[in-house]
Structures are given as structure tokens and as C-alpha cells.
Short mmCIF file of C-alpha atoms and ligand atoms in Angstrom, two decimals:
data_model
loop_
_atom_site.label_atom_id
_atom_site.label_comp_id
_atom_site.label_asym_id
_atom_site.label_seq_id
_atom_site.Cartn_x
_atom_site.Cartn_y
_atom_site.Cartn_z
CA MET A 1 17.11 23.65 16.91
CA LEU A 2 18.61 20.53 18.44
CA GLU A 3 15.21 18.77 18.41
CA LEU A 4 14.75 19.26 14.68
CA ASN A 5 18.25 17.98 13.98
CA LYS A 6 17.58 14.86 15.99
CA LEU A 7 14.26 14.37 14.20
CA ASN A 8 16.01 14.70 10.85
CA GLN A 9 18.57 12.12 11.88
CA LEU A 10 15.79 9.77 12.95
CA THR A 11 13.91 9.96 9.65
CA GLU A 12 17.11 9.48 7.64
CA SER A 13 18.38 6.52 9.63
CA HIS A 14 17.03 3.03 9.95
CA GLY A 15 17.32 0.06 12.24
CA GLU A 16 15.79 -1.41 15.32
CA LEU A 17 14.38 0.93 17.97
CA LYS A 18 15.81 -0.24 21.29
CA PRO A 19 13.11 -0.70 23.94
CA GLY A 20 13.39 1.00 27.31
CA HIS A 21 14.55 4.45 26.20
CA GLY A 22 11.24 5.98 25.19
CA MET A 23 12.10 5.64 21.51
CA ILE A 24 9.37 3.16 20.52
CA SER A 25 6.64 4.94 22.49
CA GLY A 26 8.01 8.29 21.32
CA VAL A 27 7.83 7.31 17.65
CA ILE A 28 4.28 5.98 18.14
CA ALA A 29 3.25 9.23 19.91
CA LEU A 30 4.83 11.41 17.23
CA ALA A 31 3.31 9.40 14.37
CA LEU A 32 -0.14 9.59 16.01
CA ALA A 33 0.31 13.31 16.68
CA ILE A 34 1.18 13.96 13.03
CA LEU A 35 -1.92 12.00 11.94
CA CYS A 36 -4.05 13.97 14.47
CA PHE A 37 -2.75 17.24 13.10
CA LEU A 38 -3.48 16.15 9.51
CA GLY A 39 -6.89 14.89 10.69
CA VAL A 40 -7.92 18.26 12.11
CA LEU A 41 -6.88 19.88 8.82
CA ALA A 42 -9.14 17.40 6.99
CA PHE A 43 -12.01 18.42 9.31
CA HIS A 44 -11.43 22.07 8.40
CA PHE A 45 -11.11 21.57 4.63
CA PRO A 46 -13.03 18.38 3.83
CA GLU A 47 -13.76 19.48 0.26
CA TYR A 48 -10.02 19.58 -0.61
CA LEU A 49 -8.55 16.99 1.75
CA THR A 50 -10.98 14.06 1.75
CA THR A 51 -11.97 11.47 -0.85
CA PRO A 52 -15.61 11.82 -2.02
CA GLN A 53 -16.06 8.03 -2.36
CA LEU A 54 -14.97 7.62 1.27
CA ARG A 55 -16.59 10.67 2.83
CA LYS A 56 -20.03 9.48 1.72
CA SER A 57 -19.74 6.46 4.00
CA TYR A 58 -18.17 8.21 7.02
CA ASP A 59 -19.83 8.36 10.38
CA VAL A 60 -18.60 11.83 11.40
CA GLY A 61 -19.25 11.03 15.08
CA LEU A 62 -16.97 8.00 14.83
CA MET A 63 -14.24 10.03 13.11
CA ARG A 64 -14.41 12.58 15.95
CA GLN A 65 -14.07 9.78 18.52
CA LEU A 66 -11.09 8.37 16.62
CA LEU A 67 -9.37 11.77 16.58
CA TYR A 68 -10.18 12.34 20.26
CA TRP A 69 -8.72 9.04 21.44
CA ALA A 70 -5.67 9.38 19.18
CA MET A 71 -5.01 12.79 20.78
CA VAL A 72 -5.47 11.38 24.29
CA LEU A 73 -3.14 8.45 23.56
CA ALA A 74 -0.41 10.51 21.84
CA GLY A 75 -0.65 13.31 24.43
CA GLY A 76 -0.60 10.83 27.32
CA ILE A 77 2.48 8.99 26.05
CA ALA A 78 4.26 12.25 25.27
CA LEU A 79 3.52 13.68 28.73
CA PHE A 80 4.73 10.48 30.42
CA ASN A 81 7.98 10.51 28.43
CA ILE A 82 8.59 14.20 29.13
CA VAL A 83 8.02 13.76 32.87
CA PHE A 84 10.29 10.71 33.09
CA GLY A 85 12.94 12.07 30.71
CA ARG A 86 12.58 9.35 28.06
CA ALA A 87 13.61 10.64 24.60
CA ARG A 88 12.24 14.05 25.59
CA TRP A 89 12.93 15.68 22.22
CA LEU A 90 10.67 13.13 20.49
CA ALA A 91 7.89 13.45 23.09
CA PHE A 92 8.18 17.23 22.94
CA GLY A 93 7.55 17.18 19.17
CA ALA A 94 4.43 15.07 19.67
CA PHE A 95 3.24 17.36 22.46
CA VAL A 96 3.57 20.51 20.34
CA LEU A 97 1.61 18.90 17.49
CA ILE A 98 -1.20 17.79 19.83
CA GLY A 99 -1.28 21.38 21.18
CA LEU A 100 -1.61 22.70 17.63
CA THR A 101 -4.36 20.18 16.87
CA LEU A 102 -6.28 21.34 19.95
CA ALA A 103 -5.74 25.01 19.08
CA LEU A 104 -7.28 24.29 15.66
CA GLY A 105 -10.41 22.91 17.32
CA GLY A 106 -9.41 19.26 17.80
CA HIS A 107 -12.28 16.80 17.49
CA LYS A 108 -14.91 19.56 17.84
CA VAL A 109 -14.43 21.32 14.49
CA PRO A 110 -17.91 21.85 13.01
CA VAL A 111 -18.40 20.40 9.54
CA ASN A 112 -20.75 22.44 7.36
CA ASP A 113 -22.19 21.55 3.99
CA PHE A 114 -19.65 21.85 1.23
CA ALA A 115 -19.32 21.47 -2.53
CA ASP A 116 -18.73 17.90 -3.69
CA ASN A 117 -16.83 18.40 -6.93
CA THR A 118 -13.68 20.24 -5.91
CA PRO A 119 -10.20 18.93 -6.80
CA TYR A 120 -8.86 17.08 -3.77
CA ILE A 121 -6.04 15.03 -2.30
CA GLY A 122 -6.81 11.82 -0.41
CA LEU A 123 -5.47 12.89 2.97
CA ASP A 124 -8.20 10.98 4.82
CA TRP A 125 -7.40 7.78 2.91
CA PHE A 126 -3.72 8.22 3.81
CA ILE A 127 -4.46 8.76 7.53
CA LEU A 128 -6.94 5.90 7.89
CA ASP A 129 -5.03 3.39 5.78
CA LEU A 130 -1.73 4.13 7.51
CA LEU A 131 -3.36 3.84 10.93
CA GLY A 132 -5.19 0.61 10.04
CA SER A 133 -2.38 -1.07 8.08
CA ALA A 134 0.33 -0.22 10.62
CA LEU A 135 -1.85 -1.47 13.49
CA ILE A 136 -2.78 -4.75 11.82
CA PHE A 137 0.35 -5.65 9.88
CA VAL A 138 3.06 -4.66 12.36
CA PHE A 139 1.21 -6.86 14.86
CA VAL A 140 0.80 -9.78 12.41
CA GLU A 141 4.45 -9.48 11.30
CA LYS A 142 5.62 -9.67 14.91
CA LEU A 143 3.40 -12.72 15.57
CA PHE A 144 4.18 -14.73 12.43
CA ALA A 145 7.52 -13.22 11.40
CA LEU A 146 9.38 -14.88 8.53
CA ARG A 147 12.62 -12.98 9.16
CA ARG A 148 12.60 -12.26 12.89
CA ASP A 149 15.72 -10.13 12.83
CA GLN A 150 14.22 -7.65 10.32
CA PRO A 151 13.21 -4.47 12.20
CA VAL A 152 10.12 -2.38 11.37
CA PHE A 153 12.43 0.46 10.31
CA ARG A 154 14.50 -1.67 7.93
CA PRO A 155 16.82 -0.30 5.20
CA GLU A 156 15.06 1.90 2.59
CA TRP A 157 11.79 2.06 4.55
CA GLN A 158 11.80 5.83 3.94
CA THR A 159 11.60 5.32 0.15
CA ASP A 160 8.66 2.93 0.44
CA PHE A 161 6.88 5.19 2.90
CA HIS A 162 7.35 8.08 0.45
CA HIS A 163 5.71 5.93 -2.25
CA PHE A 164 2.92 5.06 0.23
CA ILE A 165 2.24 8.76 0.92
CA VAL A 166 2.20 9.78 -2.75
CA ASN A 167 0.10 6.80 -3.91
CA HIS A 168 -2.53 7.60 -1.27
CA MET A 169 -2.58 11.35 -1.83
CA VAL A 170 -3.04 11.04 -5.60
CA VAL A 171 -5.90 8.56 -5.19
CA GLY A 172 -8.32 11.17 -6.58
CA PHE A 173 -6.26 11.71 -9.68
CA VAL A 174 -5.83 7.95 -10.21
CA LEU A 175 -9.56 7.27 -9.79
CA LEU A 176 -10.46 10.07 -12.17
CA ALA A 177 -7.87 9.11 -14.79
CA THR A 178 -8.60 5.37 -14.73
CA ASN A 179 -12.35 5.94 -14.83
CA LEU A 180 -11.99 8.24 -17.81
CA LEU A 181 -9.60 5.90 -19.63
CA VAL A 182 -11.75 2.83 -18.99
CA HIS A 183 -14.86 4.51 -20.38
CA LYS A 184 -13.04 6.12 -23.33
CA LEU A 185 -11.12 3.01 -24.34
CA PHE A 186 -13.47 0.18 -23.43
CA GLY A 187 -16.95 1.74 -23.12
CA TRP A 188 -17.93 0.43 -26.57
CA ALA A 189 -17.65 -3.19 -25.39
CA ALA A 190 -20.49 -3.00 -22.81
CA ARG A 191 -23.51 -5.17 -23.68
CA ASP A 192 -26.82 -5.04 -21.79
CA GLY A 193 -27.41 -8.78 -22.14
CA VAL A 194 -24.05 -9.69 -20.62
CA GLN A 195 -24.39 -7.12 -17.83
CA GLY A 196 -27.87 -8.40 -16.94
CA TRP A 197 -26.54 -11.97 -16.73
CA VAL A 198 -23.59 -10.89 -14.51
CA GLN A 199 -25.88 -8.91 -12.20
CA GLY A 200 -28.17 -11.91 -11.81
CA LEU A 201 -25.36 -14.15 -10.49
CA PRO A 202 -25.40 -15.14 -6.80
CA PHE A 203 -22.93 -13.08 -4.73
CA PRO A 204 -20.26 -15.80 -4.14
CA VAL A 205 -20.24 -16.76 -7.84
CA ALA A 206 -19.99 -13.13 -8.93
CA LEU A 207 -17.17 -12.54 -6.42
CA PHE A 208 -15.23 -15.57 -7.72
CA LEU A 209 -15.75 -14.38 -11.30
CA ILE A 210 -14.65 -10.79 -10.66
CA VAL A 211 -11.44 -11.91 -8.91
CA LEU A 212 -10.74 -14.46 -11.67
CA VAL A 213 -11.30 -11.95 -14.49
CA ALA A 214 -9.24 -9.28 -12.71
CA ASP A 215 -6.41 -11.70 -12.04
CA LEU A 216 -6.38 -13.01 -15.61
CA VAL A 217 -5.89 -9.45 -16.88
CA GLN A 218 -3.42 -8.76 -14.08
CA TYR A 219 -1.45 -11.93 -14.93
CA TRP A 220 -0.92 -11.02 -18.59
CA THR A 221 -0.29 -7.34 -17.86
CA HIS A 222 2.24 -8.34 -15.22
CA ARG A 223 3.88 -10.83 -17.58
CA ALA A 224 4.17 -8.12 -20.22
CA TYR A 225 5.86 -5.85 -17.67
CA HIS A 226 8.52 -8.53 -17.28
CA GLU A 227 8.91 -9.59 -20.91
CA VAL A 228 8.67 -6.25 -22.76
CA PRO A 229 11.87 -4.24 -22.07
CA LEU A 230 10.12 -0.84 -22.29
CA LEU A 231 7.58 -1.89 -19.67
CA TRP A 232 10.22 -3.51 -17.46
CA ARG A 233 11.72 -0.01 -16.92
CA LEU A 234 8.56 0.91 -15.00
CA HIS A 235 8.15 -2.40 -13.21
CA ALA A 236 11.84 -2.65 -12.17
CA VAL A 237 11.05 0.01 -9.57
CA HIS A 238 8.63 -2.37 -7.82
CA HIS A 239 11.22 -5.16 -7.96
CA SER A 240 14.01 -3.06 -6.47
CA VAL A 241 12.83 -3.66 -2.87
CA LYS A 242 15.38 -5.72 -0.99
CA SER A 243 13.40 -6.16 2.24
CA MET A 244 9.92 -7.61 2.07
CA ASP A 245 7.27 -6.33 4.48
CA TRP A 246 3.80 -4.73 4.48
CA LEU A 247 5.26 -1.42 3.26
CA ALA A 248 7.34 -2.93 0.42
CA GLY A 249 4.36 -3.35 -1.94
CA SER A 250 3.83 0.42 -1.95
CA ARG A 251 6.95 0.86 -4.06
CA GLN A 252 5.40 1.16 -7.49
CA HIS A 253 5.84 3.66 -10.31
CA ILE A 254 2.77 5.89 -10.66
CA VAL A 255 2.60 5.24 -14.44
CA GLU A 256 2.54 1.48 -13.80
CA LEU A 257 -0.22 2.04 -11.24
CA LEU A 258 -2.32 3.94 -13.82
CA ILE A 259 -1.81 1.42 -16.65
CA THR A 260 -2.47 -1.66 -14.50
CA ARG A 261 -5.53 -0.20 -12.75
CA THR A 262 -7.06 0.88 -16.07
CA LEU A 263 -6.56 -2.52 -17.69
CA VAL A 264 -7.80 -4.47 -14.66
CA LEU A 265 -10.83 -2.23 -14.15
CA ALA A 266 -11.83 -2.38 -17.83
CA PRO A 267 -13.42 -5.87 -17.85
CA ILE A 268 -14.99 -5.18 -14.44
CA VAL A 269 -16.78 -2.11 -15.80
CA VAL A 270 -17.61 -3.72 -19.13
CA LEU A 271 -19.10 -6.82 -17.46
CA GLY A 272 -21.19 -4.57 -15.19
CA PHE A 273 -20.60 -6.14 -11.76
CA SER A 274 -22.79 -4.73 -8.98
CA LYS A 275 -21.45 -2.24 -6.46
CA GLU A 276 -21.44 -4.82 -3.61
CA VAL A 277 -19.30 -7.21 -5.66
CA ILE A 278 -16.88 -4.45 -6.71
CA ASP A 279 -16.59 -3.24 -3.10
CA ALA A 280 -15.80 -6.77 -1.89
CA TYR A 281 -13.23 -7.15 -4.67
CA ILE A 282 -11.55 -3.84 -3.67
CA VAL A 283 -11.22 -5.10 -0.09
CA ILE A 284 -9.63 -8.35 -1.35
CA VAL A 285 -7.14 -6.57 -3.66
CA GLY A 286 -6.29 -4.05 -0.98
CA PHE A 287 -5.59 -6.79 1.54
CA GLN A 288 -3.67 -9.14 -0.77
CA ALA A 289 -1.53 -6.36 -2.26
CA VAL A 290 -0.21 -5.60 1.23
CA PHE A 291 -0.29 -9.09 2.74
CA ASN A 292 1.54 -10.83 -0.14
CA HIS A 293 4.60 -8.64 0.51
CA ALA A 294 4.43 -8.91 4.32
CA ASN A 295 7.22 -10.37 6.39
CA VAL A 296 5.08 -13.32 7.47
CA SER A 297 5.59 -17.06 7.24
CA VAL A 298 2.31 -18.35 5.77
CA ARG A 299 2.15 -21.24 3.27
CA LEU A 300 -1.41 -22.66 3.50
CA GLY A 301 -0.44 -26.28 2.69
CA PRO A 302 -1.98 -27.66 -0.54
CA LEU A 303 -4.16 -24.54 -0.82
CA ARG A 304 -1.00 -22.72 -1.91
CA TYR A 305 -1.57 -24.13 -5.40
CA VAL A 306 -4.89 -22.26 -5.50
CA ILE A 307 -4.44 -19.00 -3.58
CA VAL A 308 -1.53 -16.56 -3.74
CA THR A 309 0.26 -16.46 -0.37
CA PRO A 310 3.15 -14.32 0.89
CA ASN A 311 5.39 -17.30 0.10
CA PHE A 312 4.24 -17.29 -3.55
CA HIS A 313 4.80 -13.55 -4.04
CA HIS A 314 8.06 -13.50 -2.07
CA TRP A 315 9.38 -15.92 -4.72
CA HIS A 316 8.27 -13.46 -7.41
CA HIS A 317 10.57 -10.86 -5.82
CA SER A 318 13.50 -13.27 -5.52
CA GLN A 319 16.87 -12.87 -7.25
CA ASP A 320 17.38 -16.65 -7.34
CA ASP A 321 17.76 -18.18 -10.83
CA GLU A 322 14.74 -20.46 -10.63
CA ALA A 323 12.46 -17.53 -9.72
CA ILE A 324 13.20 -15.01 -12.50
CA ASP A 325 10.02 -14.10 -14.45
CA LYS A 326 7.79 -16.47 -12.49
CA ASN A 327 4.74 -16.33 -10.16
CA TYR A 328 2.81 -13.49 -11.82
CA ALA A 329 -0.65 -14.03 -10.27
CA ALA A 330 -1.95 -11.71 -7.55
CA HIS A 331 -4.93 -13.76 -6.29
CA PHE A 332 -5.07 -17.23 -7.85
CA ALA A 333 -1.80 -19.19 -7.84
CA PHE A 334 -3.31 -21.79 -10.19
CA LEU A 335 -2.99 -19.32 -13.06
CA ASP A 336 0.80 -19.68 -12.94
CA HIS A 337 0.53 -23.47 -12.70
CA LEU A 338 -1.85 -23.39 -15.66
CA PHE A 339 0.38 -21.17 -17.84
CA GLY A 340 3.63 -22.87 -16.77
CA THR A 341 5.19 -19.95 -14.91
CA ALA A 342 5.06 -21.23 -11.32
CA VAL A 343 8.35 -21.32 -9.40
CA GLN A 344 9.65 -24.86 -8.81
CA SER A 345 12.17 -24.94 -6.00
CA ASP A 346 13.32 -27.43 -3.40
CA ARG A 347 13.76 -24.61 -0.90
CA GLU A 348 10.83 -23.16 1.07
CA TRP A 349 11.76 -19.48 0.89
CA PRO A 350 13.98 -17.42 -1.43
CA GLU A 351 17.44 -16.27 -0.44
CA ARG A 352 17.62 -12.67 -1.71
CA TYR A 353 15.14 -10.10 -3.02
CA GLY A 354 15.62 -7.32 -5.58
CA VAL A 355 16.67 -6.92 -9.23
CA VAL A 356 19.77 -8.87 -10.32
CA GLY A 357 22.59 -6.33 -10.49
CA ASP A 358 20.78 -3.88 -8.20
CA TYR A 359 20.74 -1.08 -10.79
CA VAL A 360 17.64 0.81 -9.59
CA PRO A 361 18.61 3.82 -7.42
CA ASN A 362 17.16 4.34 -3.95
CA GLY A 363 14.85 7.32 -3.23
CA PHE A 364 11.38 8.30 -4.44
CA ILE A 365 12.37 11.04 -6.91
CA ARG A 366 15.20 9.01 -8.44
CA GLN A 367 12.85 6.05 -8.85
CA PHE A 368 10.21 8.29 -10.41
CA LYS A 369 12.75 9.39 -13.05
CA PHE A 370 14.37 5.96 -13.46
CA PRO A 371 12.23 4.55 -16.34
CA PHE A 372 12.87 7.66 -18.42
CA VAL A 373 16.59 8.06 -17.88
CA TRP A 374 17.94 4.52 -17.42
CA LYS A 375 20.67 3.46 -19.87
CA PRO A 376 21.15 -0.29 -19.52
ZN1 ZN B 401 6.78 -8.41 -11.20
ZN1 ZN B 402 5.22 -7.32 -5.48
#
């Protein structure tokens, strides 16, 4: 199986894909084909492979269209590359997967009524978020690149992609666990009077308040992760990324994810924000969590003292002396200026990213075990 060997080599290597040899188009076709194949599986087993919170708001017709055009695009590119002998092995892989997708019914799989309370993995969330994020952020990073010589497939991208896959697949478990924990631990604090007042606030005011409250909790939780040695073991994993881009933020220990989400969600649930406000907040967190790590040169002028930018969070990941244990905020930079933890530097951007001493191992499994086995 020469093709499989080559594919293995590709996923284990990293670096720039040279244009003109069918590699870039081949990788795009193969990635799309894999997503198509996973998509058709989600159509067949929606009760186990889709997220209930998402599937309620799907337009099934639109999803079918998306799958159809992804198949056409991936199949078209693959066919072109096979005919013209451009990285045939890669195109061939994509072609086989599109064939399999079609054999399984493609975009025409009927969706019948199904039970709503089965255990599930968030395959749909993984497919849609990967498709959307890759489309938007690879484009934005090429347009406004901070480090132009950093390729999309930079060192250790495989580890971060592995984190991305797992974090998206376990979304159901995380939602369930955080919901349960929030209600068990903080349910007693809810007051009707307070909730009524919060629900009566105009939308922009409520949105500002929810982001402020969430970021205040996030700031102190984050600071604790840095200042309490036991917690740093978990958080060191996030800080071990040495290349910053849209995928880098995915590197996060699952236990840290659970603790932080529970603590940040607690005041939001207790204060009783409306669904519209919470939805808007989720969009903001989702965007900033990715954008703040992206390889983009955005500084916002004086607004950078108010809003967290990629520049602000890149400094948080820096190894430079003046940046250690600084810039904790995720949304509002003024929190760090207020609490005296903002980075002061005469340089615009940091030199090097990662933990000083580089003691966190590379690889998803090793990073999962790291907090429990590390002997400093
Ligand atoms: Zn940190
Ligand atoms: Zn970060």
C-alpha cells in the first residue's frame, strides 16, 4: 500500500506545501472528502453523531446542499489531479472516499424521527467548525499575517489538531458535566429578584454585563492556573504551543476545560441571562478564543487597552521575562490594566512562545498524562 504509506508520511510531517504539484489542492480535496464521509455517517446516525443543541436549529435542506457541493468540489479537484497526474495518490484517496460517501447515499440519505436523549459525540460540531474555522482563519491569516514565513502546516500542528478533534467530539460530555456541576454547586445562589432585573436589561447592556462577568471569573481562574503550582500542571499544556495560529488555542487539557467552563458558566446561570444574550456571548467567546491565538497582526490602536487583541494574548504566551504571568483577560484588556498584570514592553510583539525550559512533551496522549506524571 504505497498510497497509505505516503499518506502516513504526510500526516506525520509538517512544513509548507509547495504550490504547483497538486499538493495544496490534493490536501483540500482529501480533507473535504473526509468531512463528506463523516457527514454522511452523521446523516445515517444523527441520534449518536450530532449535538442536540445544534440539530434543533439545523435546516436539513441546507445541510444536504452543503454536503452535495463539498462532494462536487472534492470530487472535481480529485478527478482533475488524477487526469493530470498531480499528486495522484492524494487525489486517489479523496476519490475513493467520495465514492464511499455516494455509496452510502450521499446527500440523499432520508432522516427519520429519532430519539433525542441518546449518548452522542459531536461529530457535526467538529465537521462544521473545522470547515468554517479553516475557511475563515486560513484566509484571514494569509491576508493579515504576523509571521509570513509560518506555514499552515507548522511544527506540532498534528498535536493541536488532535486536541481540536477531541475537544469537539466530547462537547456532549462537557456540556452535560458542566451543566450538572453548575446546578449542583451554584444552584442555591439563584434569586428571582436578581434574575428578573437581569432579564429586564436592554440587549446591549446585558451583553456587556455577561461578557464582563464571564471575563472577571475567567481572569481570576486563569490567574490561579498560573500562580497555584497544582493548577499550573494542567495549564502548562496550553502554554506549550510554540507557534501561534488559529489552531494553537485548541491545545488545552480536558480537565482545565471542564473546570474553567463550569466556573465561568456559574454566574451566567445564577444571574439568569436570557437565551439570546447567552447565545451572543457564546459566539463572542468562540470567536475570541480562536482569533486571539491567530497568526494575525492586529493591534486596534488605543482600543487595545479595552479589548483583548491577538497582540495582547500573544504576549500572554510569550517566554520573554516581562511577559511571564501577565495578560490574563480573554475579552476585556482593561481588567489586566486594572489589576496591574498588563504586559509593559517597548517591543510590539514577543520574541518566542512556549513555557520557559520547554518541559511539556509533544503529542496529545503525552500531554493528557502530563499533569499527573510530571516531576519538576
Ligand atoms: Zn495562561
Ligand atoms: Zn492562549
